[in-house]
PDB file of C-alpha atoms in Angstrom:
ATOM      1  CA  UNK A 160      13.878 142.724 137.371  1.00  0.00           C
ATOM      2  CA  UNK A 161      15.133 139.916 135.000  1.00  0.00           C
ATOM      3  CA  UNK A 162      14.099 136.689 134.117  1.00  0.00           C
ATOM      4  CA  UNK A 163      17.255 134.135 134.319  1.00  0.00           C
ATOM      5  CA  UNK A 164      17.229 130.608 132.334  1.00  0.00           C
ATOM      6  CA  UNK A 165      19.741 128.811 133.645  1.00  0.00           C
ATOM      7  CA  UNK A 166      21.292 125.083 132.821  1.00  0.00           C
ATOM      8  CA  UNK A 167      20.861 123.083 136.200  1.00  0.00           C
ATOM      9  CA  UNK A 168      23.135 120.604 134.353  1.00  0.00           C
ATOM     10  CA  UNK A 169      23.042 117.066 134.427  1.00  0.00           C
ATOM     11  CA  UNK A 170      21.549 116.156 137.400  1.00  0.00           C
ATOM     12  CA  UNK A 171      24.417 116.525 140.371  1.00  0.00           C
ATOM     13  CA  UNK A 172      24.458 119.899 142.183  1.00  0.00           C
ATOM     14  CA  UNK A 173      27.700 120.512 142.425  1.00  0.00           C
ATOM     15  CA  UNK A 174      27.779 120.208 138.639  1.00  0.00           C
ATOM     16  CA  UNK A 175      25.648 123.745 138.235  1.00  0.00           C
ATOM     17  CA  UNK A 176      28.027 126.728 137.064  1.00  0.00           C
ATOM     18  CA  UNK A 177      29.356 129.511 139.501  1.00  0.00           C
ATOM     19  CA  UNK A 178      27.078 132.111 137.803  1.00  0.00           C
ATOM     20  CA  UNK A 179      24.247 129.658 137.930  1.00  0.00           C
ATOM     21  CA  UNK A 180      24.541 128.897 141.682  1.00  0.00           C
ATOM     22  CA  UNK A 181      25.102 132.553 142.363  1.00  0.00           C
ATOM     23  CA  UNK A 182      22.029 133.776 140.310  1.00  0.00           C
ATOM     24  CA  UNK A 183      19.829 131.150 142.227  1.00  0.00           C
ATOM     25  CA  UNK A 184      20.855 132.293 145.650  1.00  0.00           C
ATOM     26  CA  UNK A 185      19.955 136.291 144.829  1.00  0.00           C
ATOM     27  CA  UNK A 186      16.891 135.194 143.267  1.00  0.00           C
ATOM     28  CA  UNK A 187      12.987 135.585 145.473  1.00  0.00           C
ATOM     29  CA  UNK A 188      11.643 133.072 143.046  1.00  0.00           C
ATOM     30  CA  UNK A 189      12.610 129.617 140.934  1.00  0.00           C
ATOM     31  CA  UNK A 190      10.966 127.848 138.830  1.00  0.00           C
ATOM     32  CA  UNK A 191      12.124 124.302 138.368  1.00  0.00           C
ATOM     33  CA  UNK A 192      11.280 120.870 136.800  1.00  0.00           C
ATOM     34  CA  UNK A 193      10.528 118.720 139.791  1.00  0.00           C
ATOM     35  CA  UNK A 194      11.504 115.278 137.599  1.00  0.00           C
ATOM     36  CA  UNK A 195      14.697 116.090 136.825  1.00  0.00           C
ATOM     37  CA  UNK A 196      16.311 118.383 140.046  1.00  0.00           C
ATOM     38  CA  UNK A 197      18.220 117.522 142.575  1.00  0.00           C
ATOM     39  CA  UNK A 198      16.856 118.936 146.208  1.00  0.00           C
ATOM     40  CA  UNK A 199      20.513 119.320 146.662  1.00  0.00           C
ATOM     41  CA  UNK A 200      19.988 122.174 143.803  1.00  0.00           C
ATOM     42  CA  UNK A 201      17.269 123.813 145.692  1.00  0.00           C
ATOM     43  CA  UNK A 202      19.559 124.681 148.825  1.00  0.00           C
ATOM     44  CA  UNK A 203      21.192 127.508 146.926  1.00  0.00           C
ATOM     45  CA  UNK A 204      18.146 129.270 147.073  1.00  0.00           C
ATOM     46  CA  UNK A 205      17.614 131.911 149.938  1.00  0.00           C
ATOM     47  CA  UNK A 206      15.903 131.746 152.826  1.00  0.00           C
ATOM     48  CA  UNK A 207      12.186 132.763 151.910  1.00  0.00           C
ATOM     49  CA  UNK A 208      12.643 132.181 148.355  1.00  0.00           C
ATOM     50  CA  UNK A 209       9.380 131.104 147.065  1.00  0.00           C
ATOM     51  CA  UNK A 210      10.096 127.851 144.934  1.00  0.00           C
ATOM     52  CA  UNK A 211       7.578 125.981 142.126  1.00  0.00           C
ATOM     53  CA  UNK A 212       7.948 122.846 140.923  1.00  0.00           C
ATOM     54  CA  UNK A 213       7.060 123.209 137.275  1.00  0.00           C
ATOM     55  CA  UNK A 214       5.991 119.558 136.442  1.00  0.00           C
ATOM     56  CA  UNK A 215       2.142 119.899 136.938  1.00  0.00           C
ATOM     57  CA  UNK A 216       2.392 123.010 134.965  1.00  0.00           C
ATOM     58  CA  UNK A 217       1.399 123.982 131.799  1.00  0.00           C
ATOM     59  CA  UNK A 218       3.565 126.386 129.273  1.00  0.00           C
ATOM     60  CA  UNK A 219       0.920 129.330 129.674  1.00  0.00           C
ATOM     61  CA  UNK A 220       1.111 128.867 133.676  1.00  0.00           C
ATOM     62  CA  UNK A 221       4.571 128.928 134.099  1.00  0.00           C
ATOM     63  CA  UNK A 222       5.011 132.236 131.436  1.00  0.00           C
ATOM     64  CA  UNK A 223       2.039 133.907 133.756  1.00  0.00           C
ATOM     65  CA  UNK A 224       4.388 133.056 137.108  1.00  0.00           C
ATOM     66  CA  UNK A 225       7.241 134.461 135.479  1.00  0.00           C
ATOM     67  CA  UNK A 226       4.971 137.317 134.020  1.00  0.00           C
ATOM     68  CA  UNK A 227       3.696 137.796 137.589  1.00  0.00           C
ATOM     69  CA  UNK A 228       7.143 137.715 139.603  1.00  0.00           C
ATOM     70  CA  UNK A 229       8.570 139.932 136.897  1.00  0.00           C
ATOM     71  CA  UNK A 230       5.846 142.440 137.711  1.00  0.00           C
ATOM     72  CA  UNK A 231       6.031 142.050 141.496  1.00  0.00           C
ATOM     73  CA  UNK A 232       9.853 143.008 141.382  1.00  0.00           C
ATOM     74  CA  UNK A 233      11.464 139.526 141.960  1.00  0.00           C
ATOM     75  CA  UNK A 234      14.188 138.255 139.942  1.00  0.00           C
ATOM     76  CA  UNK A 235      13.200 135.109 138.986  1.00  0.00           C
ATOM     77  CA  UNK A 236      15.457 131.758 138.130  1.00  0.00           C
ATOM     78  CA  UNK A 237      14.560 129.590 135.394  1.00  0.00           C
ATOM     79  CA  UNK A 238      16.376 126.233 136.201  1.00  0.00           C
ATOM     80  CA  UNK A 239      16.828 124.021 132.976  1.00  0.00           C
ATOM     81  CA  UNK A 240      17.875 120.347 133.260  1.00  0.00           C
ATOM     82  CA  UNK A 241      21.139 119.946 131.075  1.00  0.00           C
ATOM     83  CA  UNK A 242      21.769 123.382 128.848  1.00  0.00           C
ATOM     84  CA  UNK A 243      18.807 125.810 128.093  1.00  0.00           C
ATOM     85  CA  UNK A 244      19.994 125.301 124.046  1.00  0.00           C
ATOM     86  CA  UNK A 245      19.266 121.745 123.760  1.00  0.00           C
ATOM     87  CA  UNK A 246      15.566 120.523 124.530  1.00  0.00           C
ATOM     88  CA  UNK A 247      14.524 122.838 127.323  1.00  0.00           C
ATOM     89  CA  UNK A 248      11.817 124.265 125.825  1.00  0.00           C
ATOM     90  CA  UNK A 249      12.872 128.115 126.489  1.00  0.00           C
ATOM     91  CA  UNK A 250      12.424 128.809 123.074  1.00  0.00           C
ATOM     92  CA  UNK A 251       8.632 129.409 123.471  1.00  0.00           C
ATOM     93  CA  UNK A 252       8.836 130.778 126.735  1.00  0.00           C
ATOM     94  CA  UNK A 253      11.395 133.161 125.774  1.00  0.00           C
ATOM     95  CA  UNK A 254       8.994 134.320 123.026  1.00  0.00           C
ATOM     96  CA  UNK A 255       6.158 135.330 125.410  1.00  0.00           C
ATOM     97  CA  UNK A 256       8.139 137.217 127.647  1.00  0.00           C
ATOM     98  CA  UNK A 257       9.454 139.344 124.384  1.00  0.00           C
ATOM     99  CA  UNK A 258       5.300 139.877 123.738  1.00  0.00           C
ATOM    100  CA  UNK A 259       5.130 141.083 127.775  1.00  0.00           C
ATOM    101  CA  UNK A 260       8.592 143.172 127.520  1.00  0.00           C
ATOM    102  CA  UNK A 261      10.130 140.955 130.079  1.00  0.00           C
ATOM    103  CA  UNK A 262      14.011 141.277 130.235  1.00  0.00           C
ATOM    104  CA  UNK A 263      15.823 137.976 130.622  1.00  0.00           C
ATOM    105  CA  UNK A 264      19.065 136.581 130.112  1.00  0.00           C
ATOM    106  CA  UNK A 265      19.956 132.843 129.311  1.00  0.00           C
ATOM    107  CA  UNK A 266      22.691 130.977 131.762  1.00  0.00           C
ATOM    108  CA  UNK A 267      24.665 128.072 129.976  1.00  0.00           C
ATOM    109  CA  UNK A 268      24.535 124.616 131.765  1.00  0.00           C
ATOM    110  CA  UNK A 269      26.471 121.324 131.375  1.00  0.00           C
ATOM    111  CA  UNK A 270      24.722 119.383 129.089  1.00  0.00           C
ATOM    112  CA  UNK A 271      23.872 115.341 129.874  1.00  0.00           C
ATOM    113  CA  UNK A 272      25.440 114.376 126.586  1.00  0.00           C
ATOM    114  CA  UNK A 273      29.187 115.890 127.745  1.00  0.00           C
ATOM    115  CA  UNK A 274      28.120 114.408 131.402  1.00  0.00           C
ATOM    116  CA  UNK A 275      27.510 111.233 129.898  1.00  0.00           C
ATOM    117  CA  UNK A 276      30.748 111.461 127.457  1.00  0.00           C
ATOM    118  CA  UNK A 277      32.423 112.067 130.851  1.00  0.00           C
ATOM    119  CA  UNK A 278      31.193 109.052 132.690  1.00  0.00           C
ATOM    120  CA  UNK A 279      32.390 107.252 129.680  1.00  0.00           C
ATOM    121  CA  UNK A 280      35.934 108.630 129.741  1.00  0.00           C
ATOM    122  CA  UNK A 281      35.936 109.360 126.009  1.00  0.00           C
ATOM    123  CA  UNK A 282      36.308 112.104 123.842  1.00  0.00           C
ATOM    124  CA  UNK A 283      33.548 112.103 121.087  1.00  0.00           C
ATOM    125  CA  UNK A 284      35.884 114.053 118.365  1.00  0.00           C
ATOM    126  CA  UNK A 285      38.862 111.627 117.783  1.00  0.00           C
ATOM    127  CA  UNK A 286      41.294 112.387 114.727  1.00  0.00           C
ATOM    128  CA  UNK A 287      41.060 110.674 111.538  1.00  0.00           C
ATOM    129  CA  UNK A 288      38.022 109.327 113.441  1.00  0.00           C
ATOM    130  CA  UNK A 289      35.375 111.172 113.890  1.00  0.00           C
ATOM    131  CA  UNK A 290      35.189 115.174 113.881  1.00  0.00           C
ATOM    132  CA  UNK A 291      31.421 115.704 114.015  1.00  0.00           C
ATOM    133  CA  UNK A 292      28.598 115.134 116.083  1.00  0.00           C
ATOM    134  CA  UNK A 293      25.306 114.791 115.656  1.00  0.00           C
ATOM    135  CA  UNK A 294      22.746 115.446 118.559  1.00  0.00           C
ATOM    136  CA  UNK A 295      19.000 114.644 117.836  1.00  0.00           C
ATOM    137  CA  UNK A 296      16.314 112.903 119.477  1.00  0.00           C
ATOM    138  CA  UNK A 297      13.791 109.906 118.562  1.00  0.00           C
ATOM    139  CA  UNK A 298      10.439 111.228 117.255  1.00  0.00           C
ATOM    140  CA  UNK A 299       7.407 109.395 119.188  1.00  0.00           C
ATOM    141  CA  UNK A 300       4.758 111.062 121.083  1.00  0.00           C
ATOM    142  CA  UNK A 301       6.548 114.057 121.412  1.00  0.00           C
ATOM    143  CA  UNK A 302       6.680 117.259 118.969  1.00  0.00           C
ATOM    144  CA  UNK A 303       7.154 116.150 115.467  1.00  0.00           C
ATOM    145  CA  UNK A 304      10.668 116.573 113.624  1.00  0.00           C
ATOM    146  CA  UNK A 305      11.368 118.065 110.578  1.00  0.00           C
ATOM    147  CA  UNK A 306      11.151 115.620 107.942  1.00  0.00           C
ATOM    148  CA  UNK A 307      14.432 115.620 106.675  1.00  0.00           C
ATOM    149  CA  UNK A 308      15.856 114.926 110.537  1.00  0.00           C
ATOM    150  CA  UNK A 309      15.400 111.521 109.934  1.00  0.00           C
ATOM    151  CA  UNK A 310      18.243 108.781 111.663  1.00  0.00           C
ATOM    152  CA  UNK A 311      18.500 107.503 108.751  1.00  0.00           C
ATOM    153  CA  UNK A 312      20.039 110.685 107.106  1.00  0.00           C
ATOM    154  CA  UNK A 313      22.209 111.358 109.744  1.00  0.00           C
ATOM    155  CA  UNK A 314      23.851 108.010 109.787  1.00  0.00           C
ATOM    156  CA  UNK A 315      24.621 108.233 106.509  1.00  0.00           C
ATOM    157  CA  UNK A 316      27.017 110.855 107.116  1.00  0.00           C
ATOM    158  CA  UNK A 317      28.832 108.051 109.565  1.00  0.00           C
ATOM    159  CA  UNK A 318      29.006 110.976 112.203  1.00  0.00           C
ATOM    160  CA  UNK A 319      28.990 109.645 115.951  1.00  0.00           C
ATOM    161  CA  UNK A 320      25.486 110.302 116.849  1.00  0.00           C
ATOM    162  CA  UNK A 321      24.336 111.086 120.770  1.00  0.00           C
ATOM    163  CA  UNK A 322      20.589 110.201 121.135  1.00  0.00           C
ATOM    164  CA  UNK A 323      18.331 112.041 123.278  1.00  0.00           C
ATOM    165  CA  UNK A 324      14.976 110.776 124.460  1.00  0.00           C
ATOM    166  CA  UNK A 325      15.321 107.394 122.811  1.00  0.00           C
ATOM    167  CA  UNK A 326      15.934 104.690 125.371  1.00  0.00           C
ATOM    168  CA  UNK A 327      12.387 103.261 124.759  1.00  0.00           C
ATOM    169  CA  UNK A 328      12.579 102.845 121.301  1.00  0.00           C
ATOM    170  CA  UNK A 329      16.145 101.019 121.009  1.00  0.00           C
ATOM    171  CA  UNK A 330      14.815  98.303 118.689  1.00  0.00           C
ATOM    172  CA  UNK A 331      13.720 100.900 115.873  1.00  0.00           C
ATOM    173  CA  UNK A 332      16.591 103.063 116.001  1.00  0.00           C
ATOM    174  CA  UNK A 333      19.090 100.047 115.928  1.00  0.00           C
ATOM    175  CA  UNK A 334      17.310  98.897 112.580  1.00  0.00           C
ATOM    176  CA  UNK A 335      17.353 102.706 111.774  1.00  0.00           C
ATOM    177  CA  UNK A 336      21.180 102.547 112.208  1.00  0.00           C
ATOM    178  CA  UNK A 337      22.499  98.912 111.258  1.00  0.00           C
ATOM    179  CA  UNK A 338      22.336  99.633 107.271  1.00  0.00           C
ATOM    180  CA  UNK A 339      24.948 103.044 107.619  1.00  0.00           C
ATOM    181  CA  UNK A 340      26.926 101.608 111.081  1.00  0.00           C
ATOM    182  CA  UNK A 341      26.894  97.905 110.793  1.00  0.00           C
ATOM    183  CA  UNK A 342      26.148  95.346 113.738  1.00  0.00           C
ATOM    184  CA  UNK A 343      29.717  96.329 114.851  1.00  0.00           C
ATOM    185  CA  UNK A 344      29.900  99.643 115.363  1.00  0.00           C
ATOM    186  CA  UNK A 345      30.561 100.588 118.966  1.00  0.00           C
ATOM    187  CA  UNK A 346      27.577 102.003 121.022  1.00  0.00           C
ATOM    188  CA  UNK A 347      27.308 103.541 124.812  1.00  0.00           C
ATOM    189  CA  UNK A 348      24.345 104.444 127.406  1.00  0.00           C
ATOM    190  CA  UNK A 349      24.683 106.242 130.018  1.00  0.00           C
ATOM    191  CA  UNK A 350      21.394 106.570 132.146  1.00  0.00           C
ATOM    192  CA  UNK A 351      20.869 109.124 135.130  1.00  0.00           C
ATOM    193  CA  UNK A 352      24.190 110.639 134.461  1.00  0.00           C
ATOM    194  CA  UNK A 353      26.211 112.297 137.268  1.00  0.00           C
ATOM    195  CA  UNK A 354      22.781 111.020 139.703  1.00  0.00           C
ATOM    196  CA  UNK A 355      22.475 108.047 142.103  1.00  0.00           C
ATOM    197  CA  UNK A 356      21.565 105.278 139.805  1.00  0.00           C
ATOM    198  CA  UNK A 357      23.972 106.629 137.136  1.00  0.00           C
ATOM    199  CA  UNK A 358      24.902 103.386 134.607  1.00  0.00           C
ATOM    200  CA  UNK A 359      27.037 102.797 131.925  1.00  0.00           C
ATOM    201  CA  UNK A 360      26.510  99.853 129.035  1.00  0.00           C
ATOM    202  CA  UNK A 361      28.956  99.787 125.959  1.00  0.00           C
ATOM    203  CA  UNK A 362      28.904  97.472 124.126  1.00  0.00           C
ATOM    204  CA  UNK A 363      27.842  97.059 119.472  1.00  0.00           C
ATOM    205  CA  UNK A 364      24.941  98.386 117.613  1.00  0.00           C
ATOM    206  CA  UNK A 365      23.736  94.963 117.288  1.00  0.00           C
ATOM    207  CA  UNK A 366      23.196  94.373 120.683  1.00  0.00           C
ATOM    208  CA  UNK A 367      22.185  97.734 122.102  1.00  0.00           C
ATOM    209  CA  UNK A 368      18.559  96.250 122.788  1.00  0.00           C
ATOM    210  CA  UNK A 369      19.704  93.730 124.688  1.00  0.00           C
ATOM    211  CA  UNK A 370      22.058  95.752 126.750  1.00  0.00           C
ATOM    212  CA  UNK A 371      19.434  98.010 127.572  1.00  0.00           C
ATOM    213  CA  UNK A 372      16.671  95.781 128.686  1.00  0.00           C
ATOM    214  CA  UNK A 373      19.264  94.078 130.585  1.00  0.00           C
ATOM    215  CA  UNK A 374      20.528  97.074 132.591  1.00  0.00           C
ATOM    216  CA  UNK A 375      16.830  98.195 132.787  1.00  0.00           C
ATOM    217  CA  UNK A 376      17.390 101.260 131.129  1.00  0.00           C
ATOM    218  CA  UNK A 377      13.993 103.612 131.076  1.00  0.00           C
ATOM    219  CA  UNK A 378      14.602 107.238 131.326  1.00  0.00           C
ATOM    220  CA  UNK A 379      16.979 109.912 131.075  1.00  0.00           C
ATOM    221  CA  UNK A 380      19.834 108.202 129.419  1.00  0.00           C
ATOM    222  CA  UNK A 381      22.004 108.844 126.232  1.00  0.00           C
ATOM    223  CA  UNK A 382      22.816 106.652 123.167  1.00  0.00           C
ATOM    224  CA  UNK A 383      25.964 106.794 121.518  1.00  0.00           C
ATOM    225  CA  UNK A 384      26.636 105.543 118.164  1.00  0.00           C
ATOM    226  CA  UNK A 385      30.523 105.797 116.536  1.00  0.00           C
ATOM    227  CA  UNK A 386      33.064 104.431 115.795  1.00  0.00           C
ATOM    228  CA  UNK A 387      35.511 106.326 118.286  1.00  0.00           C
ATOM    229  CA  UNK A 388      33.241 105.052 121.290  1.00  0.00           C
ATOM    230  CA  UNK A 389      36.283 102.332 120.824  1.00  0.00           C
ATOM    231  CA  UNK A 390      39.095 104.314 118.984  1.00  0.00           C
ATOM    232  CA  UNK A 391      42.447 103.166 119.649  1.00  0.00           C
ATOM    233  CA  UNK A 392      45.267 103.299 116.585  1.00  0.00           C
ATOM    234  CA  UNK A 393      44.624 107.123 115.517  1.00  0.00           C
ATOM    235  CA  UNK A 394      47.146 109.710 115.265  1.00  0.00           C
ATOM    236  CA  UNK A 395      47.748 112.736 117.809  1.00  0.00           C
ATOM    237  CA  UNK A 396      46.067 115.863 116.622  1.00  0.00           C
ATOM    238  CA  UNK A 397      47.980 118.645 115.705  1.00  0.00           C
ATOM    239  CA  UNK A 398      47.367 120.914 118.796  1.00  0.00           C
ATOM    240  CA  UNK A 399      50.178 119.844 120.303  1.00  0.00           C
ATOM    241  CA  UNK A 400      52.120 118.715 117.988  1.00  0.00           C
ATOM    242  CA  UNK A 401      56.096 119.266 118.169  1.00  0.00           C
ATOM    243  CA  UNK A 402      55.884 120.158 114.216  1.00  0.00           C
ATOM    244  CA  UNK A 403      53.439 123.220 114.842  1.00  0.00           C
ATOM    245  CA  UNK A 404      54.972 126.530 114.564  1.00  0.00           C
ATOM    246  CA  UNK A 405      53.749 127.832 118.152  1.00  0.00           C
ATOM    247  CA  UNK A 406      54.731 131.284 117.657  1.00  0.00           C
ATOM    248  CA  UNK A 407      53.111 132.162 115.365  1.00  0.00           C
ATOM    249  CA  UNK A 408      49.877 130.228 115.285  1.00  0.00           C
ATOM    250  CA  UNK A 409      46.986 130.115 117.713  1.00  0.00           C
ATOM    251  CA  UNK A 410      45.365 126.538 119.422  1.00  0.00           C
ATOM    252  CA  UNK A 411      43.950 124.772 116.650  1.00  0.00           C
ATOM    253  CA  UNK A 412      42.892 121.326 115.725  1.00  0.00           C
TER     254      UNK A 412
END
């Protein structure tokens, strides 16, 4: 029996992958995070299927579950909130199933920063614009970053940044940012992306507190920070560009 991880995605149901929806209605047991999934999610389950909210959990208590349905012959799904790669915390849990030799595999999700890019009908690599970006998170009361993950050394790359776990501390990370972006640049939040309650602020860098204490921004919400949040004037790319010799080169940027 296998272990599955897989990305619930951003919050709506419908918004889980074919494989994922599949895996979770062949599977006796999941294991989800109660804050962050939709009931709607839970319906793909089967009939029977025994179903833990992980919330009130600790890590050693959900590895033992997943130990113990392993053992009893279940396949077991893993639900993730966004992507498993990007803050989901499989990392450790993958690494104490490898010390039980439990099999599992790892099921990609949508993650909330391209659900959020969506809601903002923008593309977040724009040419001549911006062709990188950075994801990171805010360090608070949560596990510490490495010390040269800083803002401040991101920004100064002038990358478009997506922020993660930050909507609380939108005052520090706008002084973080103003010296490398300006008071100008172009920012976006989206909170509670593809959910009921999902909203949308754009607006500049110098303002971003104030737009999020007005929309009463709290939780599960993305930052953006670039300049082609509000690109116009740039030139096509060359992926489909009449000049491009189609036969013989592949897609490319």
């Amino acid at each position: 029996m296998t272990v599955h991880f897989v990305g619930a995605g951003p919050g709506a149901a419908d918004l889980i992958t074919v494989r994922g929806r599949d895996l979770l209605a062949r599977c006796g047991v999941c294991l989800y995070p109660g804050s962050m999934t939709p009931p709607d999610l839970l319906a793909y389950c089967p009939p029977g299927a025994e179903v833990v909210d992980t919330a009130g959990l600790s890590l050693e208590q959900i590895v033992a579950k997943l130990v113990e349905a392993h053992r009893a012959g279940h396949d077991v799904a893993r639900l993730c909130s966004g992507d498993p790669s990007l803050y989901s915390a499989v990392a450790e849990q993958m690494r104490r199933l490898d010390a039980a030799g439990v099999p599992y595999e790892v099921v990609p999700g949508v993650p909330a920063f391209a659900a959020s890019a969506a809601a903002l009908k923008r593309e977040l690599t724009v040419p001549e614009v911006g062709q990188s970006l950075v994801i990171t998170r805010v360090q608070a009361r949560s596990t510490k970053m490495p010390p040269t993950e800083t803002l401040a050394a991101f920004a100064a790359t002038g990358a478009t940044l997506a922020l993660h776990l930050a909507i609380n501390y939108v005052e520090r990370v706008t002084e973080d940012l103003k010296p490398h972006y300006g008071e100008d640049c172009p920012v976006a939040v989206v909170a509670l992306a593809t959910q009921p309650g999902e909203t949308v602020v754009r607006g500049v860098l110098g303002e971003l507190p104030m737009l999020v204490r007005e929309a009463g921004m709290t939780r599960a919400a993305t930052i953006f920070v670039g300049r082609v949040l509000a690109a116009t004037n740039f030139p096509d790319s060359f992926l489909y560009s009449s000049a491009r010799d189609r036969a013989n080169q592949p897609e490319s940027l």
